[in-house]
Tab-separated table of C-alpha atoms and ligand atoms in Angstrom:
chain	number	residue	atom	x	y	z
A	1	VAL	CA	30.391	4.799	-12.976
A	2	LYS	CA	29.188	4.573	-9.415
A	3	ARG	CA	26.790	7.345	-8.584
A	4	ALA	CA	26.896	9.063	-5.234
A	5	ALA	CA	24.398	7.768	-2.716
A	6	PRO	CA	21.458	10.145	-2.432
A	7	ASN	CA	21.135	12.121	0.746
A	8	SER	CA	18.731	10.608	3.176
A	9	ILE	CA	15.331	12.261	3.202
A	10	VAL	CA	14.770	11.013	6.745
A	11	GLN	CA	15.357	13.032	9.891
A	12	PRO	CA	17.832	11.514	12.363
A	13	GLY	CA	16.044	9.212	14.790
A	14	PHE	CA	12.995	8.756	12.576
A	15	LYS	CA	11.950	5.139	11.987
A	16	PHE	CA	9.487	3.957	9.353
A	17	GLU	CA	8.567	1.124	11.702
A	18	ASP	CA	7.022	3.691	14.039
A	19	MET	CA	4.583	4.429	11.217
A	20	GLY	CA	3.751	0.738	10.895
A	21	ILE	CA	5.652	0.209	7.644
A	22	GLY	CA	8.326	-2.469	7.524
A	23	GLY	CA	11.031	-3.152	4.964
A	24	LEU	CA	10.179	-0.309	2.620
A	25	ASP	CA	12.424	2.515	3.827
A	26	THR	CA	14.099	2.996	0.444
A	27	GLU	CA	10.881	2.860	-1.544
A	28	PHE	CA	9.026	5.142	0.866
A	29	SER	CA	11.831	7.716	0.800
A	30	ALA	CA	12.055	7.641	-2.981
A	31	ILE	CA	8.298	8.006	-3.473
A	32	PHE	CA	8.225	10.845	-0.983
A	33	ARG	CA	11.145	12.650	-2.647
A	34	ARG	CA	9.928	12.177	-6.202
A	35	ALA	CA	6.204	12.630	-5.851
A	36	PHE	CA	5.349	14.416	-2.638
A	37	ALA	CA	8.183	16.570	-1.313
A	38	SER	CA	7.411	19.483	-3.653
A	39	ARG	CA	3.947	19.647	-2.105
A	40	ILE	CA	5.376	21.006	1.117
A	41	PHE	CA	7.791	23.517	-0.388
A	42	PRO	CA	7.355	27.071	0.803
A	43	PRO	CA	5.147	29.161	-1.511
A	44	GLY	CA	6.840	30.140	-4.759
A	45	LEU	CA	9.622	27.560	-4.745
A	46	VAL	CA	8.003	25.230	-7.258
A	47	GLU	CA	7.599	28.186	-9.621
A	48	LYS	CA	11.218	29.226	-9.029
A	49	LEU	CA	12.310	25.764	-10.048
A	50	GLY	CA	10.062	25.909	-13.072
A	51	ILE	CA	8.633	22.465	-12.381
A	52	GLN	CA	5.147	21.101	-11.873
A	53	HIS	CA	3.970	18.869	-9.093
A	54	VAL	CA	3.830	15.182	-9.891
A	55	ARG	CA	0.170	14.291	-10.466
A	56	GLY	CA	0.351	10.571	-10.813
A	57	ILE	CA	2.425	7.647	-9.634
A	58	LEU	CA	2.216	3.930	-10.210
A	59	LEU	CA	3.078	1.420	-7.506
A	60	TYR	CA	3.443	-2.107	-8.786
A	61	GLY	CA	4.296	-5.476	-7.314
A	62	PRO	CA	2.709	-8.503	-5.665
A	63	PRO	CA	-0.469	-8.132	-3.595
A	64	GLY	CA	-0.301	-7.310	0.103
A	65	THR	CA	3.152	-5.727	0.083
A	66	GLY	CA	2.144	-2.359	1.517
A	67	LYS	CA	1.292	-0.242	-1.517
A	68	THR	CA	-1.902	1.092	0.026
A	69	LEU	CA	-0.164	1.483	3.377
A	70	ILE	CA	2.515	3.750	1.870
A	71	ALA	CA	-0.044	5.847	-0.004
A	72	ARG	CA	-2.138	6.372	3.111
A	73	GLN	CA	0.812	7.148	5.362
A	74	ILE	CA	2.253	9.729	3.003
A	75	GLY	CA	-1.191	11.283	2.723
A	76	LYS	CA	-1.363	11.553	6.508
A	77	MET	CA	2.094	13.117	6.714
A	78	LEU	CA	1.008	15.801	4.280
A	79	ASN	CA	-2.367	16.390	5.925
A	80	ALA	CA	-4.069	15.327	2.729
A	81	ARG	CA	-7.765	14.587	2.587
A	82	GLU	CA	-8.711	10.988	3.423
A	83	PRO	CA	-7.782	9.212	0.160
A	84	LYS	CA	-10.547	8.144	-2.169
A	85	VAL	CA	-10.020	4.511	-3.033
A	86	ILE	CA	-11.423	2.886	-6.134
A	87	ASN	CA	-10.944	-0.550	-7.604
A	88	GLY	CA	-10.516	-1.228	-11.302
A	89	PRO	CA	-13.184	-3.924	-11.548
A	90	GLU	CA	-15.558	-1.771	-9.484
A	91	VAL	CA	-15.316	1.102	-11.956
A	92	LEU	CA	-16.211	-0.978	-14.951
A	93	ASN	CA	-19.900	-0.812	-15.542
A	94	LYS	CA	-21.752	-2.272	-18.425
A	95	TYR	CA	-24.116	0.670	-18.716
A	96	VAL	CA	-23.061	3.186	-21.303
A	97	GLY	CA	-21.353	6.163	-19.758
A	98	GLN	CA	-21.542	4.876	-16.180
A	99	SER	CA	-17.848	3.959	-15.906
A	100	GLU	CA	-16.799	7.401	-17.145
A	101	GLU	CA	-19.244	8.907	-14.676
A	102	ASN	CA	-17.545	6.918	-11.874
A	103	ILE	CA	-14.209	8.442	-12.858
A	104	ARG	CA	-15.666	11.923	-13.149
A	105	LYS	CA	-17.117	11.641	-9.644
A	106	LEU	CA	-13.762	10.583	-8.291
A	107	PHE	CA	-12.195	13.872	-9.315
A	108	ALA	CA	-15.220	16.105	-8.764
A	109	GLU	CA	-14.630	17.037	-5.135
A	110	ALA	CA	-11.019	18.022	-5.705
A	111	GLU	CA	-11.957	20.029	-8.781
A	112	LYS	CA	-14.638	21.873	-6.849
A	113	GLU	CA	-12.281	22.672	-3.995
A	114	TYR	CA	-9.612	23.893	-6.376
A	115	LYS	CA	-12.076	26.229	-8.053
A	116	GLU	CA	-12.959	27.690	-4.683
A	117	LYS	CA	-9.611	27.810	-2.966
A	118	GLY	CA	-6.912	27.479	-5.625
A	119	ASP	CA	-3.527	26.528	-4.188
A	120	GLU	CA	-4.943	26.862	-0.685
A	121	SER	CA	-6.863	23.659	-1.331
A	122	GLY	CA	-5.819	20.535	0.531
A	123	LEU	CA	-4.182	17.663	-1.346
A	124	HIS	CA	-6.626	15.070	-2.711
A	125	ILE	CA	-5.198	11.604	-3.125
A	126	ILE	CA	-7.007	9.163	-5.370
A	127	ILE	CA	-5.945	5.544	-5.019
A	128	PHE	CA	-6.800	3.463	-8.056
A	129	ASP	CA	-6.292	-0.171	-7.107
A	130	GLU	CA	-6.141	-2.943	-9.715
A	131	LEU	CA	-5.617	-0.393	-12.441
A	132	ASP	CA	-4.822	-3.210	-14.867
A	133	ALA	CA	-8.493	-4.214	-14.849
A	134	VAL	CA	-9.505	-1.140	-16.817
A	135	CYS	CA	-6.541	-1.411	-19.177
A	136	LYS	CA	-7.151	-4.972	-20.272
A	137	GLN	CA	-9.708	-4.203	-22.896
A	138	ARG	CA	-8.097	-1.143	-24.386
A	139	GLY	CA	-7.340	-1.597	-28.027
A	140	THR	CA	-8.722	-5.109	-28.162
A	141	SER	CA	-11.097	-5.371	-31.025
A	142	GLY	CA	-14.111	-7.612	-31.013
A	143	GLY	CA	-13.801	-9.435	-27.713
A	144	GLY	CA	-13.701	-6.549	-25.239
A	145	THR	CA	-16.655	-4.352	-24.459
A	146	GLY	CA	-14.566	-1.244	-24.957
A	147	VAL	CA	-15.562	-0.038	-21.493
A	148	GLY	CA	-11.974	-0.202	-20.226
A	149	ASP	CA	-10.931	1.816	-23.230
A	150	SER	CA	-13.127	4.712	-22.368
A	151	VAL	CA	-12.159	4.529	-18.690
A	152	VAL	CA	-8.508	4.900	-19.625
A	153	ASN	CA	-9.386	7.769	-21.944
A	154	GLN	CA	-11.384	9.428	-19.220
A	155	LEU	CA	-8.470	9.029	-16.807
A	156	LEU	CA	-6.087	10.481	-19.374
A	157	SER	CA	-8.305	13.444	-19.946
A	158	LYS	CA	-8.568	14.011	-16.199
A	159	LEU	CA	-4.791	13.805	-15.773
A	160	ASP	CA	-4.084	16.029	-18.760
A	161	GLY	CA	-6.877	18.327	-17.782
A	162	VAL	CA	-5.554	18.937	-14.294
A	163	ASP	CA	-2.781	21.160	-15.655
A	164	GLN	CA	-3.882	24.002	-13.495
A	165	LEU	CA	-5.176	21.709	-10.753
A	166	ASN	CA	-2.368	21.414	-8.279
A	167	ASN	CA	-4.324	19.614	-5.608
A	168	ILE	CA	-4.669	16.102	-7.062
A	169	LEU	CA	-2.411	13.084	-6.894
A	170	LEU	CA	-3.509	9.871	-8.540
A	171	ILE	CA	-1.854	6.716	-7.224
A	172	GLY	CA	-2.341	3.739	-9.498
A	173	MET	CA	-1.631	0.258	-8.181
A	174	THR	CA	-1.234	-3.029	-9.943
A	175	ASN	CA	0.193	-6.510	-9.722
A	176	ARG	CA	0.444	-6.531	-13.505
A	177	MET	CA	2.727	-3.740	-14.687
A	178	ASP	CA	2.796	-5.366	-18.128
A	179	MET	CA	-0.947	-4.766	-18.521
A	180	ILE	CA	-0.821	-1.036	-17.903
A	181	ASP	CA	-1.535	1.097	-20.906
A	182	GLU	CA	1.632	2.921	-21.953
A	183	ALA	CA	-0.288	6.102	-22.559
A	184	LEU	CA	-0.958	6.259	-18.817
A	185	LEU	CA	2.715	6.016	-17.947
A	186	ARG	CA	3.982	9.072	-19.792
A	187	PRO	CA	5.429	12.156	-18.114
A	188	GLY	CA	2.710	14.330	-16.650
A	189	ARG	CA	0.510	11.281	-16.075
A	190	LEU	CA	1.453	8.308	-13.854
A	191	GLU	CA	5.050	9.368	-14.221
A	192	VAL	CA	6.756	7.941	-11.138
A	193	HIS	CA	6.904	4.151	-11.251
A	194	MET	CA	7.968	2.249	-8.194
A	195	GLU	CA	8.179	-1.457	-7.610
A	196	ILE	CA	7.070	-2.651	-4.181
A	197	SER	CA	8.362	-6.191	-3.918
A	198	LEU	CA	8.098	-8.935	-1.347
A	199	PRO	CA	10.090	-8.106	1.791
A	200	ASP	CA	13.531	-9.628	2.339
A	201	GLU	CA	14.488	-11.236	5.652
A	202	HIS	CA	15.315	-7.924	7.276
A	203	GLY	CA	12.022	-6.441	6.057
A	204	ARG	CA	10.106	-9.450	7.315
A	205	ALA	CA	11.688	-9.069	10.751
A	206	GLN	CA	10.552	-5.443	10.789
A	207	ILE	CA	7.022	-6.363	9.702
A	208	LEU	CA	6.840	-9.185	12.268
A	209	GLY	CA	8.052	-6.718	14.885
A	210	ILE	CA	5.340	-4.229	13.914
A	211	HIS	CA	2.536	-6.768	13.971
A	212	THR	CA	3.568	-8.356	17.279
A	213	ASN	CA	4.248	-5.022	18.921
A	214	GLN	CA	0.869	-4.837	20.599
A	215	MET	CA	1.278	-8.366	22.010
A	216	ARG	CA	4.748	-7.521	23.248
A	217	SER	CA	3.726	-4.346	25.016
A	218	ASN	CA	0.711	-6.073	26.576
A	219	ASN	CA	2.925	-8.880	27.768
A	220	VAL	CA	1.091	-11.607	25.855
A	221	LEU	CA	4.021	-12.535	23.607
A	222	ASP	CA	6.061	-15.336	25.160
A	223	ASN	CA	9.799	-14.775	25.544
A	224	ASP	CA	10.497	-17.882	23.498
A	225	VAL	CA	9.316	-16.126	20.321
A	226	ASN	CA	12.327	-15.118	18.266
A	227	ILE	CA	11.524	-12.623	15.530
A	228	GLU	CA	14.784	-13.309	13.630
A	229	GLU	CA	13.973	-16.995	13.499
A	230	LEU	CA	10.445	-16.278	12.228
A	231	ALA	CA	11.835	-13.903	9.626
A	232	LYS	CA	13.952	-16.779	8.286
A	233	LEU	CA	10.947	-19.097	8.222
A	234	THR	CA	8.692	-16.720	6.306
A	235	LYS	CA	10.568	-16.477	3.030
A	236	ASN	CA	8.258	-15.245	0.224
A	237	PHE	CA	5.599	-14.002	2.657
A	238	SER	CA	4.083	-10.612	1.866
A	239	GLY	CA	3.375	-8.129	4.653
A	240	ALA	CA	-0.310	-9.039	4.475
A	241	GLU	CA	0.547	-12.729	4.765
A	242	ILE	CA	2.660	-11.970	7.825
A	243	THR	CA	-0.353	-10.341	9.464
A	244	GLY	CA	-2.269	-13.533	8.605
A	245	LEU	CA	0.433	-15.599	10.264
A	246	VAL	CA	0.284	-13.525	13.452
A	247	LYS	CA	-3.487	-13.938	13.521
A	248	ALA	CA	-3.214	-17.704	13.040
A	249	ALA	CA	-0.581	-17.934	15.805
A	250	SER	CA	-2.959	-16.053	18.116
A	251	SER	CA	-5.701	-18.541	17.257
A	252	PHE	CA	-3.507	-21.416	18.422
A	253	ALA	CA	-2.880	-19.538	21.657
A	254	PHE	CA	-6.652	-19.019	22.200
A	255	ASN	CA	-7.123	-22.681	21.513
A	256	ARG	CA	-5.370	-23.523	24.777
A	257	HIS	CA	-7.827	-21.425	26.753
A	258	VAL	CA	-11.130	-21.426	24.960
A	259	LYS	CA	-12.887	-24.703	24.163
A	260	VAL	CA	-16.190	-25.530	22.593
A	261	GLY	CA	-18.098	-27.991	24.789
A	262	THR	CA	-21.540	-29.486	24.948
A	263	LEU	CA	-22.488	-26.759	27.415
A	264	GLY	CA	-21.276	-23.988	25.151
A	265	VAL	CA	-17.971	-22.184	25.138
A	266	ILE	CA	-15.697	-22.778	28.072
A	267	GLU	CA	-12.801	-20.493	28.837
A	268	GLN	CA	-10.007	-21.146	31.229
A	269	GLY	CA	-7.341	-18.802	32.435
A	270	VAL	CA	-7.543	-16.415	29.459
A	271	GLU	CA	-5.882	-13.776	31.602
A	272	ASN	CA	-2.684	-15.852	31.375
A	273	LEU	CA	-2.838	-16.147	27.600
A	274	LYS	CA	0.566	-16.072	25.886
A	275	VAL	CA	1.385	-16.486	22.235
A	276	LYS	CA	4.338	-18.864	22.041
A	277	ARG	CA	6.946	-19.958	19.527
A	278	GLN	CA	5.057	-23.220	19.015
A	279	ASP	CA	1.931	-21.247	18.052
A	280	PHE	CA	3.883	-19.559	15.278
A	281	LEU	CA	5.285	-22.911	14.128
A	282	SER	CA	1.760	-24.367	14.017
A	283	ALA	CA	0.599	-21.276	12.141
A	284	LEU	CA	3.406	-21.772	9.619
A	285	ASP	CA	1.908	-25.166	8.777
A	286	GLU	CA	-1.367	-23.460	7.930
A	287	VAL	CA	-0.475	-20.118	6.394
A	288	LYS	CA	1.448	-20.395	3.156
A	289	PRO	CA	2.732	-17.635	0.921
A	290	LEU	CA	0.924	-17.153	-2.373
A	291	PHE	CA	4.133	-16.745	-4.319
A	292	GLY	CA	6.545	-19.632	-3.990
A	293	VAL	CA	7.115	-21.488	-0.758
A	294	ALA	CA	8.646	-20.600	2.574
A	295	GLU	CA	11.883	-22.306	1.654
A	296	GLU	CA	13.978	-22.163	4.757
A	297	GLU	CA	12.774	-25.139	6.712
A	298	LEU	CA	13.346	-25.487	10.411
A	299	SER	CA	16.656	-27.197	11.072
B	1	LIG	P1	-2.999	-5.045	-2.915
B	1	LIG	O1	-2.103	-5.089	-4.113
B	1	LIG	O2	-3.664	-6.362	-2.638
B	1	LIG	O3	-3.953	-3.881	-2.897
B	1	LIG	P2	-1.182	-3.700	-1.112
B	1	LIG	O4	0.202	-3.845	-1.602
B	1	LIG	O5	-1.865	-2.400	-1.295
B	1	LIG	O6	-2.059	-4.904	-1.643
B	1	LIG	P3	-1.702	-3.271	1.658
B	1	LIG	O7	-3.186	-3.146	1.510
B	1	LIG	O8	-0.928	-2.048	1.870
B	1	LIG	O9	-1.136	-4.080	0.429
B	1	LIG	O10	-1.349	-4.334	2.808
B	1	LIG	C1	-2.348	-5.043	3.494
B	1	LIG	C2	-2.009	-5.124	4.967
B	1	LIG	O11	-0.845	-5.945	5.141
B	1	LIG	C3	-1.640	-3.783	5.574
B	1	LIG	O12	-2.757	-3.108	6.061
B	1	LIG	C4	-0.675	-4.191	6.686
B	1	LIG	O13	-1.389	-4.624	7.815
B	1	LIG	C5	0.032	-5.399	6.092
B	1	LIG	N1	1.291	-5.019	5.421
B	1	LIG	C6	1.568	-5.166	4.109
B	1	LIG	N2	2.806	-4.726	3.826
B	1	LIG	C7	3.331	-4.267	4.973
B	1	LIG	C8	4.568	-3.670	5.320
B	1	LIG	N3	5.531	-3.476	4.424
B	1	LIG	N4	4.762	-3.314	6.624
B	1	LIG	C9	3.800	-3.517	7.541
B	1	LIG	N5	2.606	-4.072	7.271
B	1	LIG	C10	2.355	-4.455	6.017
C-alpha cells in the first residue's frame, strides 16, 4: 500500500541551501518534524497531545556528511543555546569516575537552568560525536576496561532522569550504527534514528554550489566552471570532501599567481585571480573520496 506523501514542513520559497546545507532536505525536514517541532508549539499543546518532547536522536552515516551541520542549524533555528559538543574518545578517561564526571558536567548547566526557570529555560543541545567509542567496551568481559560501560550507564541515567527536564536534547552521532548499545536506542532515549548518507549527484551539485558561492559572488569563479559537470565527477564524495576539493582547486588557482623564489614569495596579478575548470580537474587528481572511488571519469 502506497502511503500518502507527508506534507512539506517547509515554507514556500524556503531553501535549505540558503542555510548552507546541501542534499539533505528530506532528512532535515524529517529530523525537524520528529524531534524539534514540538519544541516550538504554543504553551499547553504538548500536554494536550499527551506526548513528551523527544530527548535524544541518533544521526548515523559516513563521516563528513553534514550531521553536525544539521544539528547546529536546527539549534540556531530554535534559538537554542550554543550546542555542547563532546567526542566519544575524549570522554573516556582511565581514572576511576572521571568519565562519568565528564558526562555529569555535560548536563549540569541545563539541569541548573531548568531548576531555576522550568519550561522557560532555553533548549540545551548536547552533541555526542563518535558515540560508538563509548559503546565498544560495554558488556565485553576481560579485555575492556569497563569505562565505556559506565559511560553508557551514566548517559542512560541522565536520559531517563530528565523525565521532568524538558530543556535537553541529546544528539548522538556515529559512523558505526552497529556498535551502538541497543539500550541507548529505546523510546525515551535516542529514539529518532536517521541515516545521513553520502550525497547523490543532485546533492553534490547543491553542496558544490554552496561552497563556491562566495567565489561566484566575488567574481573569482571562472565562467568555464560547470557545477553539474563537477557533481558528476565527484561520485562518492562527502560534503566535507567537497569542501576539500574546492580548497584544493583554489590552491591551483593561487599557484598561477604566487610563487616561491630565491628572494622570497613573489606574487603577480593576484587581483585577477580566477578559479577555473582546470583547477577543479587538477584538484580531482589529488582529492579522493574515502569511500569508494569517483567513478564517473571525464569523457
Ligand atoms: P563526522 O561524522 O566526521 O563528525 P559530520 O557528518 O558531522 O562528520 P560535518 O561536521 O557536519 O560532518 O561536516 C563537515 C563540513 O563539511 C561542514 O562544516 C561543511 O562545511 C561540509 N559539509 C558536509 N556535509 C555538507 C552538506 N550536506 N552540505 C553542505 N556542506 C556540507
